[in-house]
XYZ file of C-alpha atoms in Angstrom:
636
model
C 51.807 21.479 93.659
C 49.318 20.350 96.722
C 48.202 21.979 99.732
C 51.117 20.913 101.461
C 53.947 22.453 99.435
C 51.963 25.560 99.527
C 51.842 25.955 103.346
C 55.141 24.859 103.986
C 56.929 28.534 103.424
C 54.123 29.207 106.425
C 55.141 27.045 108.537
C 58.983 27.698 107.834
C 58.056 31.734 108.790
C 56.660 30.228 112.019
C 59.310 28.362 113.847
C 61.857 31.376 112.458
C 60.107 33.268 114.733
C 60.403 31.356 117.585
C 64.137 31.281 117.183
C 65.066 34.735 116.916
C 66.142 37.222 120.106
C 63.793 37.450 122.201
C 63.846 39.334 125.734
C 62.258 36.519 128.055
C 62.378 32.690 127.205
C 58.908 31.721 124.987
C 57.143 28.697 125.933
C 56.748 26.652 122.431
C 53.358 27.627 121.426
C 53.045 24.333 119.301
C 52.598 22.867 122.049
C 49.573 24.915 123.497
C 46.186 23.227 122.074
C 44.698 27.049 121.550
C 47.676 27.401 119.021
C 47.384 24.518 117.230
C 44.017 25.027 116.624
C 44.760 28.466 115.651
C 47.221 27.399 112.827
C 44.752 25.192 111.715
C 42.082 27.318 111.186
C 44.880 30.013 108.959
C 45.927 27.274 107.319
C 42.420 25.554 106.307
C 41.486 29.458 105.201
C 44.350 30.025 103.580
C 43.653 26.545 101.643
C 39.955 27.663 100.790
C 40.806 30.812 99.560
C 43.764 28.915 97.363
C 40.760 26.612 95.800
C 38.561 29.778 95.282
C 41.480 31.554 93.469
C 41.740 28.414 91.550
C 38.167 27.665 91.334
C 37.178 31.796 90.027
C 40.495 31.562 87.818
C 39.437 28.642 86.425
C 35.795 29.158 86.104
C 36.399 32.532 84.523
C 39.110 31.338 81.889
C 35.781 28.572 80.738
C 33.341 31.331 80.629
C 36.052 33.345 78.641
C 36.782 30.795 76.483
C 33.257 29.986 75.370
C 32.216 33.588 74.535
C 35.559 33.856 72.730
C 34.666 30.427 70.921
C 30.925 31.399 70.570
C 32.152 34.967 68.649
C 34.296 33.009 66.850
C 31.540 30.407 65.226
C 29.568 33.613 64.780
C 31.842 34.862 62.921
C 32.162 31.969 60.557
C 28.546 31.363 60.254
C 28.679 35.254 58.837
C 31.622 34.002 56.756
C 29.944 31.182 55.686
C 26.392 32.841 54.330
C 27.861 34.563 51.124
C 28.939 31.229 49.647
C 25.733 29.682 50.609
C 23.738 32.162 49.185
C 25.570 32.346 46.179
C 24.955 28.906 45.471
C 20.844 29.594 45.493
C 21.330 32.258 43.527
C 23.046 30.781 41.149
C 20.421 27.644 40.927
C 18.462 30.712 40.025
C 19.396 32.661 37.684
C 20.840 30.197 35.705
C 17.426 29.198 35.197
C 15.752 32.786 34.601
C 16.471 33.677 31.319
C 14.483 30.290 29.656
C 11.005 31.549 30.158
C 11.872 35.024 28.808
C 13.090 33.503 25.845
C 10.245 31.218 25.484
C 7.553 33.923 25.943
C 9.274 35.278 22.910
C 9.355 32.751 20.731
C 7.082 32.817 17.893
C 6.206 29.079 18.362
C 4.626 29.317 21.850
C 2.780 32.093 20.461
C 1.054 29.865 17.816
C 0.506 26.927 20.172
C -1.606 29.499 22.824
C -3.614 30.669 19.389
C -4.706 27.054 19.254
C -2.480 25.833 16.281
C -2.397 21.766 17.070
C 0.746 21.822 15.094
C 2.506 24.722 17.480
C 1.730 22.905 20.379
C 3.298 19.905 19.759
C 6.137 21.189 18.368
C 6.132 23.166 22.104
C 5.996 20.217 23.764
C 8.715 18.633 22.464
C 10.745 21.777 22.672
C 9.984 21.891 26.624
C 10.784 18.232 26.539
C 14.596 18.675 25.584
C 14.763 21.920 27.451
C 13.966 20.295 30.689
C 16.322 17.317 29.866
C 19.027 20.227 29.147
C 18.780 22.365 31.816
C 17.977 19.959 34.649
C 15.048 22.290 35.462
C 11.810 19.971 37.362
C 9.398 21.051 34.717
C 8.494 23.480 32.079
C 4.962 24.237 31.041
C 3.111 26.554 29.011
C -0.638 28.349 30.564
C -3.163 29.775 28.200
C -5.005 32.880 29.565
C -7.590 31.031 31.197
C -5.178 29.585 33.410
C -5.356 26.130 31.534
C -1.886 24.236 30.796
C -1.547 23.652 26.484
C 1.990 22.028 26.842
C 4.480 20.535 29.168
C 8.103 19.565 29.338
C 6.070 16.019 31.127
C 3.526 15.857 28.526
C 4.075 12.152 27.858
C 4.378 11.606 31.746
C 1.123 10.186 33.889
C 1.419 13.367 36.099
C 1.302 15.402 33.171
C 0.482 18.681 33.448
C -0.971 19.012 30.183
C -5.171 19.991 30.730
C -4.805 21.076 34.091
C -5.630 24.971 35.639
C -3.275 26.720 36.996
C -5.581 29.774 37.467
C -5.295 29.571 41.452
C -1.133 30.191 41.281
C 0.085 33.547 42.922
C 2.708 33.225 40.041
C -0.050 33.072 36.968
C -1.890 35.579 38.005
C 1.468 37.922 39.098
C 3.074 37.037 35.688
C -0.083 38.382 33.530
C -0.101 41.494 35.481
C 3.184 42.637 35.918
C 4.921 40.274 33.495
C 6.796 38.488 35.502
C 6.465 36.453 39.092
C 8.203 34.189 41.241
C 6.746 31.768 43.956
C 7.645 28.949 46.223
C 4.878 26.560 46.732
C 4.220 22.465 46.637
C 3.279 20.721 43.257
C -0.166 20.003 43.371
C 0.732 17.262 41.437
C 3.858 15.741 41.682
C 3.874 16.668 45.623
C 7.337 18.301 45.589
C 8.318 22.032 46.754
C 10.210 24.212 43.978
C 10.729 27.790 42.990
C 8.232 28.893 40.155
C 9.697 31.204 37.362
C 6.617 33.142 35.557
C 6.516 34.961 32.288
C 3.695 36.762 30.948
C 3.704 35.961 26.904
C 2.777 39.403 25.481
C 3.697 43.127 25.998
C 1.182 43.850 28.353
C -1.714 42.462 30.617
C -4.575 43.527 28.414
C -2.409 41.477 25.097
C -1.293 38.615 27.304
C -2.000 35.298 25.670
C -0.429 33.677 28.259
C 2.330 32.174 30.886
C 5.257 30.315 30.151
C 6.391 28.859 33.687
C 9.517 26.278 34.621
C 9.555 25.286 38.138
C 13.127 25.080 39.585
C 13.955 22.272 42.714
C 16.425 22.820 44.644
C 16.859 18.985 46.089
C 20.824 19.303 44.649
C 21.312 22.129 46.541
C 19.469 21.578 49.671
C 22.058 18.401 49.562
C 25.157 20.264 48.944
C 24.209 22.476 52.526
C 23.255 19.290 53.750
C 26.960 17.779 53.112
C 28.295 20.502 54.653
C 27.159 19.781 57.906
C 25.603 22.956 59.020
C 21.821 23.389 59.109
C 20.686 25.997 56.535
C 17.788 27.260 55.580
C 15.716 29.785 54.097
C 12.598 32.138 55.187
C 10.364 33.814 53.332
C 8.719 37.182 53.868
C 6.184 35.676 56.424
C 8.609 33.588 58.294
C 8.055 30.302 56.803
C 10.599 27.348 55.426
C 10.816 27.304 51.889
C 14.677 25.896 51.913
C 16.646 23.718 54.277
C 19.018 20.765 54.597
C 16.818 19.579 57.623
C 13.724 17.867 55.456
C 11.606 17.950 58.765
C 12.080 21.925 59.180
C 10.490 22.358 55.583
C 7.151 24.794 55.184
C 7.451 25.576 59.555
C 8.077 28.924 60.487
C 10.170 31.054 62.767
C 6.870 32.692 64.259
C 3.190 31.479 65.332
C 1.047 32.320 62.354
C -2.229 33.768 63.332
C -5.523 31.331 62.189
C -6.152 33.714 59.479
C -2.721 34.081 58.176
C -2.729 29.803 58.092
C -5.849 29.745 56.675
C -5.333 32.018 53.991
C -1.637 30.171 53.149
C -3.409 26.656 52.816
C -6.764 27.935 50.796
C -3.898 29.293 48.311
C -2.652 25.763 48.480
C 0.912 26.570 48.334
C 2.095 24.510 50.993
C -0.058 21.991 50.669
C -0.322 20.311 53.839
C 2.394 21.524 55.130
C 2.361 21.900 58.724
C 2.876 25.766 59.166
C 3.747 25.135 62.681
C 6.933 27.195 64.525
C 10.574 25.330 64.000
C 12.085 23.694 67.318
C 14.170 26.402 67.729
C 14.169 29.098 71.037
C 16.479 31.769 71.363
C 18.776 31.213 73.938
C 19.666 34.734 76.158
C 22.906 33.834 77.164
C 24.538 35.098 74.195
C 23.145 37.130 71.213
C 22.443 34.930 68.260
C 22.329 31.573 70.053
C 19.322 28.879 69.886
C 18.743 25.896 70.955
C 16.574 22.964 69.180
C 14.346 20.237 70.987
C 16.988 18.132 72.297
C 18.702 21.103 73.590
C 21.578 21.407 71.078
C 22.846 24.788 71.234
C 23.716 26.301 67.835
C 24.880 30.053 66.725
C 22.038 31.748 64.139
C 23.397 33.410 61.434
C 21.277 34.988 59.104
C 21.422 37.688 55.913
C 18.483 38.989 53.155
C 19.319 36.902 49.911
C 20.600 39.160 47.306
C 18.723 37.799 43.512
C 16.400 35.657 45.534
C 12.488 36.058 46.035
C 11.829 39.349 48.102
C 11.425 39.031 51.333
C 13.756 36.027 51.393
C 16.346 35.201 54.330
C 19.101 32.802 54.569
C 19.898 31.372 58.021
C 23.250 29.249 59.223
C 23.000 27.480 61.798
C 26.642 26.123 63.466
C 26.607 23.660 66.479
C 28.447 24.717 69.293
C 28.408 22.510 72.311
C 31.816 20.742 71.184
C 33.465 23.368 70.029
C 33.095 25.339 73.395
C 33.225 21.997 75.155
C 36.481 21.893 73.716
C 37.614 25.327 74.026
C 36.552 25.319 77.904
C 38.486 22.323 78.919
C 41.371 23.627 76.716
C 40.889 26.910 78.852
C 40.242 25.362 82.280
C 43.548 23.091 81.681
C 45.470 26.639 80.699
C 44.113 28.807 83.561
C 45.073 25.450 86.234
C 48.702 25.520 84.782
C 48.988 29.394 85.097
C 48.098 29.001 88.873
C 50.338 26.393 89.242
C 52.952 28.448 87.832
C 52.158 31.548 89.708
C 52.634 29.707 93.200
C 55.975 27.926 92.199
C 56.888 30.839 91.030
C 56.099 32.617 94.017
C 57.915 30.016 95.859
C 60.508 29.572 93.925
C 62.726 32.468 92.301
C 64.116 29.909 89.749
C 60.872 28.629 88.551
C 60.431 32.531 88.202
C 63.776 32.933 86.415
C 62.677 30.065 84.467
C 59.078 30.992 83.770
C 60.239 34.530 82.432
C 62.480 32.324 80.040
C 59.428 30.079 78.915
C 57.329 32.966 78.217
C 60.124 34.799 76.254
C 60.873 31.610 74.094
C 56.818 31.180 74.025
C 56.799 35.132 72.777
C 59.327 34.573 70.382
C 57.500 31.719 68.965
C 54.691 33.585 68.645
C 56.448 36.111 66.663
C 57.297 33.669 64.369
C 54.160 32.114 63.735
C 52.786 35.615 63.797
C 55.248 36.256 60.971
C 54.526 32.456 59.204
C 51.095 33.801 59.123
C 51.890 36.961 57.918
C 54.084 35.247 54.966
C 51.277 33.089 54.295
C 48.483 35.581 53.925
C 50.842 37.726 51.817
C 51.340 35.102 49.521
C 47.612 33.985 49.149
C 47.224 37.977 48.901
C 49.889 38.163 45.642
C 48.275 34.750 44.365
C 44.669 36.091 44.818
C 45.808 39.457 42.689
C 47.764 37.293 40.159
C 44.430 35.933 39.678
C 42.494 38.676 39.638
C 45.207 40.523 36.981
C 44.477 37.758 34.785
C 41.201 37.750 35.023
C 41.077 41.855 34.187
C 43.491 40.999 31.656
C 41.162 38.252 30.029
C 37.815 39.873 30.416
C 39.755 43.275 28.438
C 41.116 40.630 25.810
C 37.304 39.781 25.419
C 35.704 43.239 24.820
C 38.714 43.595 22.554
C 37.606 40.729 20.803
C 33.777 41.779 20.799
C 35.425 45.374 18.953
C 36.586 43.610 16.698
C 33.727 41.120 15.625
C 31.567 44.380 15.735
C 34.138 46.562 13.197
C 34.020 43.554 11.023
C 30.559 43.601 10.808
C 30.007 47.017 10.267
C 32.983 46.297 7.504
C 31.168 43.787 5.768
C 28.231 45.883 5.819
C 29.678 48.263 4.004
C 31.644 45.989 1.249
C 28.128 45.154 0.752
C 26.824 48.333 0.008
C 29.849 48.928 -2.077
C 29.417 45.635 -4.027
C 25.646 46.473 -4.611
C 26.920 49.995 -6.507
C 30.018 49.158 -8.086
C 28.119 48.787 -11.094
C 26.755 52.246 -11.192
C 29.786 53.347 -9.875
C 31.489 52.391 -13.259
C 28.905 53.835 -15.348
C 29.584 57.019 -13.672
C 33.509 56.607 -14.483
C 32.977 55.429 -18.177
C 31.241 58.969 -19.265
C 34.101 61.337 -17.902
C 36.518 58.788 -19.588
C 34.809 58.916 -23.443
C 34.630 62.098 -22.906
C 38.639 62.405 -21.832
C 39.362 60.638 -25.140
C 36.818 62.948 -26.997
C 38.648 65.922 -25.619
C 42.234 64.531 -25.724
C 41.674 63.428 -29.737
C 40.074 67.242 -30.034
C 42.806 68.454 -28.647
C 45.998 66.838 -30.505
C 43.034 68.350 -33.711
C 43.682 71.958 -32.727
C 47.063 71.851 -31.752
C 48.117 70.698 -35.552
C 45.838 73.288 -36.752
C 47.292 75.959 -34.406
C 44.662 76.876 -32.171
C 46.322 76.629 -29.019
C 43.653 78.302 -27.139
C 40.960 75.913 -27.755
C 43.565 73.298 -27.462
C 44.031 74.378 -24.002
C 40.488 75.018 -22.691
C 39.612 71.426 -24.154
C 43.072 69.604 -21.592
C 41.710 71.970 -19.011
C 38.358 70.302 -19.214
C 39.971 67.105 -19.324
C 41.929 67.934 -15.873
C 38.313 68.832 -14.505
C 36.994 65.556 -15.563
C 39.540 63.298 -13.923
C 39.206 65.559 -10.745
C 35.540 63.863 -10.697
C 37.072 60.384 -11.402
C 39.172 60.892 -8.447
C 36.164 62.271 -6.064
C 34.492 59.239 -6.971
C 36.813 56.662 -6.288
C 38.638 58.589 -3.278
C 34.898 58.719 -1.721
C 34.491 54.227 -2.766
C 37.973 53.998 -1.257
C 37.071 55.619 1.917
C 33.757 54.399 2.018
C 35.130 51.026 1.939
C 38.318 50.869 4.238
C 37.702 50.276 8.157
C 36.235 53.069 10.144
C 38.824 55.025 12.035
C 38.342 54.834 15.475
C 39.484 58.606 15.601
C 36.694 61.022 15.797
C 36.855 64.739 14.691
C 34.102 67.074 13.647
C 32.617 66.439 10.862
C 29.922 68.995 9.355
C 26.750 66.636 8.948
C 25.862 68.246 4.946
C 29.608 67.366 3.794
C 28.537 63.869 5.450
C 25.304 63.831 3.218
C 27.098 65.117 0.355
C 29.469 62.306 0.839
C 26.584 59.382 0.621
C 24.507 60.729 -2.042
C 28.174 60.788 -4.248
C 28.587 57.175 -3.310
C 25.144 56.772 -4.022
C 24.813 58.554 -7.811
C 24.665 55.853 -9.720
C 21.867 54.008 -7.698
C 20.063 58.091 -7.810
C 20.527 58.216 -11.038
C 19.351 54.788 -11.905
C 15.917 55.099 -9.676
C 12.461 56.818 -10.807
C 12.485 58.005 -7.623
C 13.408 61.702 -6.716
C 15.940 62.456 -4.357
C 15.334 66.439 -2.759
C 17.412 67.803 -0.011
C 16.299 70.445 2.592
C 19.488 72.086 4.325
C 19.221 73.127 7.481
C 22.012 73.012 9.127
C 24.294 75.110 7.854
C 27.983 74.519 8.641
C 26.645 72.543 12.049
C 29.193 69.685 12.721
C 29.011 66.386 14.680
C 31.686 64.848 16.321
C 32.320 61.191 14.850
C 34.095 59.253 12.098
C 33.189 60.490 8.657
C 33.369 56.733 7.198
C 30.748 55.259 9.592
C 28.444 58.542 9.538
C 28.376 58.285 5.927
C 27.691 54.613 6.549
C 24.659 55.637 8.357
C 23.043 57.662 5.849
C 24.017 55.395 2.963
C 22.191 52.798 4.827
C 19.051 54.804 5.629
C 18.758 56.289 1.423
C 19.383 53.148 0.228
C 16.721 52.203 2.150
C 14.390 54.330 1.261
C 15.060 53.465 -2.595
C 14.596 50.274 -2.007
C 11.077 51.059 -0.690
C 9.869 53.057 -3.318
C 11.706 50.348 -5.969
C 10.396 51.324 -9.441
C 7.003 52.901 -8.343
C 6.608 55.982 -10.406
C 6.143 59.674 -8.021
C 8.283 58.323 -5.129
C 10.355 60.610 -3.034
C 13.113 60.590 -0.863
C 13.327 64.009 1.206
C 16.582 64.249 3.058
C 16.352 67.531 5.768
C 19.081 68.330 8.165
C 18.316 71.059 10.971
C 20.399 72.485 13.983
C 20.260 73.852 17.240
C 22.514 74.769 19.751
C 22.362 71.408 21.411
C 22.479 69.159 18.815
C 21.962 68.301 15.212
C 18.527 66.392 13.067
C 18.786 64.408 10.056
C 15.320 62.841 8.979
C 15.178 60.788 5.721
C 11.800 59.896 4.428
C 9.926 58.517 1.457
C 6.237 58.062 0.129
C 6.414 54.294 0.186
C 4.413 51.616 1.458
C 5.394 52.323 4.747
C 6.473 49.657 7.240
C 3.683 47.403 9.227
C 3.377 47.128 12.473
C 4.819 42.995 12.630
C 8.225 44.689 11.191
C 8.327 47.354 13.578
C 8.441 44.849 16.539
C 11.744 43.096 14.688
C 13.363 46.348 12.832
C 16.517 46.825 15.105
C 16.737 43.207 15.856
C 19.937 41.230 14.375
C 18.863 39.362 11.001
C 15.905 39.975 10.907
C 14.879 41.601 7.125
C 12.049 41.775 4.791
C 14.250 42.045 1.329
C 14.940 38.333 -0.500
C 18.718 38.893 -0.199
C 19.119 41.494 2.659
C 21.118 40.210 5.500
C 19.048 42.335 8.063
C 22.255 43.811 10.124
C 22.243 47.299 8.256
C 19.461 49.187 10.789
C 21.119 47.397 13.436
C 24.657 48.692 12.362
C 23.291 51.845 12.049
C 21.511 52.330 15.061
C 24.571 50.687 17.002
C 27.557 53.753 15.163
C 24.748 56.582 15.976
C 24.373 55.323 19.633
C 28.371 54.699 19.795
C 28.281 58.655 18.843
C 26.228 59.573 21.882
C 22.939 59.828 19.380
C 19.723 58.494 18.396
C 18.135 56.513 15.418
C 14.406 55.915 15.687
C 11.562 55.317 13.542
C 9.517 58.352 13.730
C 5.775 57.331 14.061
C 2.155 58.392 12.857
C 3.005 59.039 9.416
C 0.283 59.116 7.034
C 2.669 57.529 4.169
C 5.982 55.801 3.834
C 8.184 55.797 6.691
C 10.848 57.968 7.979
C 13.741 57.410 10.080
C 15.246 60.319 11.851
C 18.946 60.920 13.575
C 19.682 62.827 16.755
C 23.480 64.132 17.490
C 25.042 65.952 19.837
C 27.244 69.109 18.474
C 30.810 68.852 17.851
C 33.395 71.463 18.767
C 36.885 71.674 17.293
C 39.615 70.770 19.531
């Protein structure tokens, strides 16, 4: 609609007037040049203030539109950090656990003694690691801050020779055991994340750093694809991460000359040129900034959870066309609603029908509302569908892990039962000859008569298959699968229970088994089969120790208190050195020719499953001795 549709209801008011009753004849005022000019000046203000409405209406509807639009993109840029910072975390960590395991392993150890042999077998190791794990390089740093071995050690920029002594992540890593840095190679020129760890349990025993240097060039071009600029500030406001190369080692602050010149004496950055990114906050809206040519973009930023401390992520989203779009978008709305508001002002059926468009638009709405609402449902039931079989797998799993560990612990003890069946039967063969003896005696007495003595000698007879049966009921249980079922249990049945299993191996050892009771009736609450497990374990143990030594001893003392019930089983051996104490819960690890080295770790994994303790006691002056700590049991 133009001007001139809108004044016409004006003019149409105006000549009505002139028409109507009217007590004296009126001289056409149309016709008077004062009137005319009149209705020319209403009209040309009645125009204006039309184009202000317009002008406000549309003006406002832009400015409403791009806040809306600009909360929006903030709101997506918050949306979008979690997935970006999930992705460096992940570069991360997936690279963490190598140099722990390395500053473990008994090979770097030899090569930072100075064993040639060591350290080229390190070298190659690093070699395939790197080539494995995609990591930039891996290296290995004596104390002196001088590098033995490197994944590159065939390489012209090898590292091998040079001294590392002036890293933030050497020096970190020998005193706290572990450190983290960002900083540029000093040799190959590129930025990466170093991963320090210290080789040795503390500073004062540290022979040294194992290190592997992580860049993140993959990931820096996966942000890069996405076509948002990302990066990531450190503690003091400086670049270590971004998909805008040019942005790298600036900072989101001027850096006093001492802060500068301490950052390039470290040499860190290099050259890098520590001066404040192209970007100024813009006060028009929180969160907004605007780079050197004056694109606007909205900020995003969060800490990075499982990065370097101190670290920040920041998202930046453009926003010029999206509010460019949204305004015109806007601007062409708010112009239609005016132009429906005067036709429909004008016009009562271009009201009637307006009230009909909205409804129909309404109704519309409802069902896209409701589309939407199906939709997100859906991807709400598909999401939990996942996540149910997800719980369901990860459950299947630790069932699975049960299991593995129950057949472990059941091989363990078909083991021990294998290594006494032998003495086992010797036990069983005396109460048989003499169950013949006494049966032969018997039939004897009864054709002489003597009934009596008859009877006493089948009455010893039924006492000495009761033993047969203790015996191989205790083997039997001993040997099926630990019941998952836990009851009290008093802990001097248990040992009662162990030493049985164990007679034969007693009885065939110098050594001299003597128990101390302390405990009284004091009960545990656990399975019987894996206690006994335990303890068979720990005596066996200890007889193996003392092997055929004549004066050993095995002293097996139970004591109880309110809280909680001790079992300590010693013996006057050799003792165990310090090298095996390091290893002596660790999986496979054994010092016996045939031992399997899983029967401390069984051991110490049923006493912790009962809420207890194993543990090797220390500062003994002989032999070793290996104590238990339970809590009470009560009867149900």
């Amino acid at each position: 609609m133009d001007g001139r549709e809108a004044l016409e209801p004006i003019e149409g008011q105006r000549m009505t007037f002139q028409e109507g009753p009217a007590a004296a004849p009126v001289p056409d005022a149309g016709g008077h040049p004062a009137h005319a000019y009149a209705r020319a000046i209403v009209r040309g203000l009645e125009l204006a203030m039309l184009v202000v409405l317009v002008a406000v209406l549309v003006i406002a509807a832009g400015e409403l539109a791009r806040r809306s639009t600009l909360t929006g993109l903030a709101e997506e840029a918050v949306s979008r950090l979690p997935l970006a910072a999930t992705a460096l975390r992940g570069e991360l960590d997936k690279q963490r656990a190598l140099p722990a395991i390395l500053s473990e392993d008994p090979t770097v150890r030899e090569a930072l003694r100075g064993n040639a042999a060591a350290t080229l077998l390190v070298d190659e190791k690093l070699r395939r690691l790197q080539l494995s794990t995609r990591a930039a390089v891996i290296y290995v740093i004596d104390r002196d801050g001088r590098t033995i071995a490197a994944s590159n050690f065939e390489e012209t920029t090898s590292f091998v020779g040079r001294n590392y002594r002036f890293r933030r992540y050497f020096e970190g890593a020998l005193a706290q055991g572990s450190a983290e840095q960002v900083a540029l190679g000093t040799v190959s020129g590129r930025p990466g994340v170093y991963i320090a760890r210290r080789v040795g349990a503390s500073a004062e025993t540290a022979e040294g750093v194992v290190v592997l240097k992580v860049e993140l060039d993959d990931l820096e071009a996966d942000w890069k694809a996405g076509g948002a600029p990302i990066y990531v500030a450190d503690s003091r406001g400086i670049v270590v991460a971004t998909s805008v190369p040019d942005w790298r080692f600036k900072t989101l602050r001027e850096l006093s000359g001492e802060e500068a010149a301490e950052i390039r004496d470290s040499l860190q950055f290099g050259t890098g040129p520590l001066e404040p990114l192209p970007l100024k906050a813009d006060s028009a809206f929180p969160g907004l900034v605007v780079d050197a040519g004056g694109r606007q973009f909205v900020d995003a930023s969060a800490p990075v959870v499982g990065g370097l401390p101190g670290w920040r992520l920041h998202l930046l989203l453009p926003t010029v066309a999206p509010v460019a779009a949204a305004q015109s978008l806007a601007r062409l709305v708010a112009g239609l609603a005016v132009a429906l508001v005067l036709a429909a002002a004008a016009l009562v059926l271009r009201r009637l029908s307006r009230r009909r468009a909205e409804r129909a638009e309404e109704a519309r709405r409802a069902i896209e509302l409701e589309a939407k609402v199906a939709d997100r449902t859906r991807d709400l039931g598909a999401a939990n569908d996942r996540l149910t079989a997800e719980i369901g797998e990860r459950a299947r799993a630790e069932a699975r892990v049960l299991s593995l560990r129950d057949d472990l612990a059941q091989a363990n003890r078909l083991a021990t039962l294998g290594q006494i069946t032998a003495g086992v039967a010797h036990e069983i063969n005396q109460p048989l000859a003499a169950i013949r003896t006494y049966s032969e005696n018997a039939g004897l007495f009864l054709d002489r008569g003597d009934v009596e003595t008859a009877r006493a000698n089948l009455a010893t007879v039924v006492g000495l298959t009761r033993r047969i049966a203790e015996i191989t009921d205790t083997l039997r249980g001993f040997a099926r699968r630990g019941d998952a079922v836990q009851a009290p249990v008093e802990i001097e049945a248990a040992v009662d229970g162990a030493l049985l299993i164990l007679g034969s191996r007693i009885h065939a050892s110098p050594a001299q088994v003597v128990r101390r009771s302390g405990a009284g009736g004091a009960a545990v609450l656990a399975s019987r089969v894996r206690l006994e497990q335990v303890l068979v374990n720990l005596v066996r143990n200890a007889l193996d120790a003392l092997g055929e030594a004549p004066g050993g001893r095995v002293e097996i003392a139970t004591a109880a208190d309110e809280d909680g019930v001790r079992l300590t089983i010693a013996d006057n051996g050799p003792g165990i050195s310090d090298s095996v104490r390091a290893t002596l819960f660790t999986p496979f690890a054994t010092t016996k020719p045939n031992g399997l080295g899983l029967g401390l770790v069984i051991a110490g994994d049923i006493v912790t499953e009962l809420g207890g303790t194993l543990r090797l006691d220390a500062g003994r002056a002989e032999g070793a001795a290996f104590t238990i700590e339970l809590p009470r049991g009560r009867a149900p």
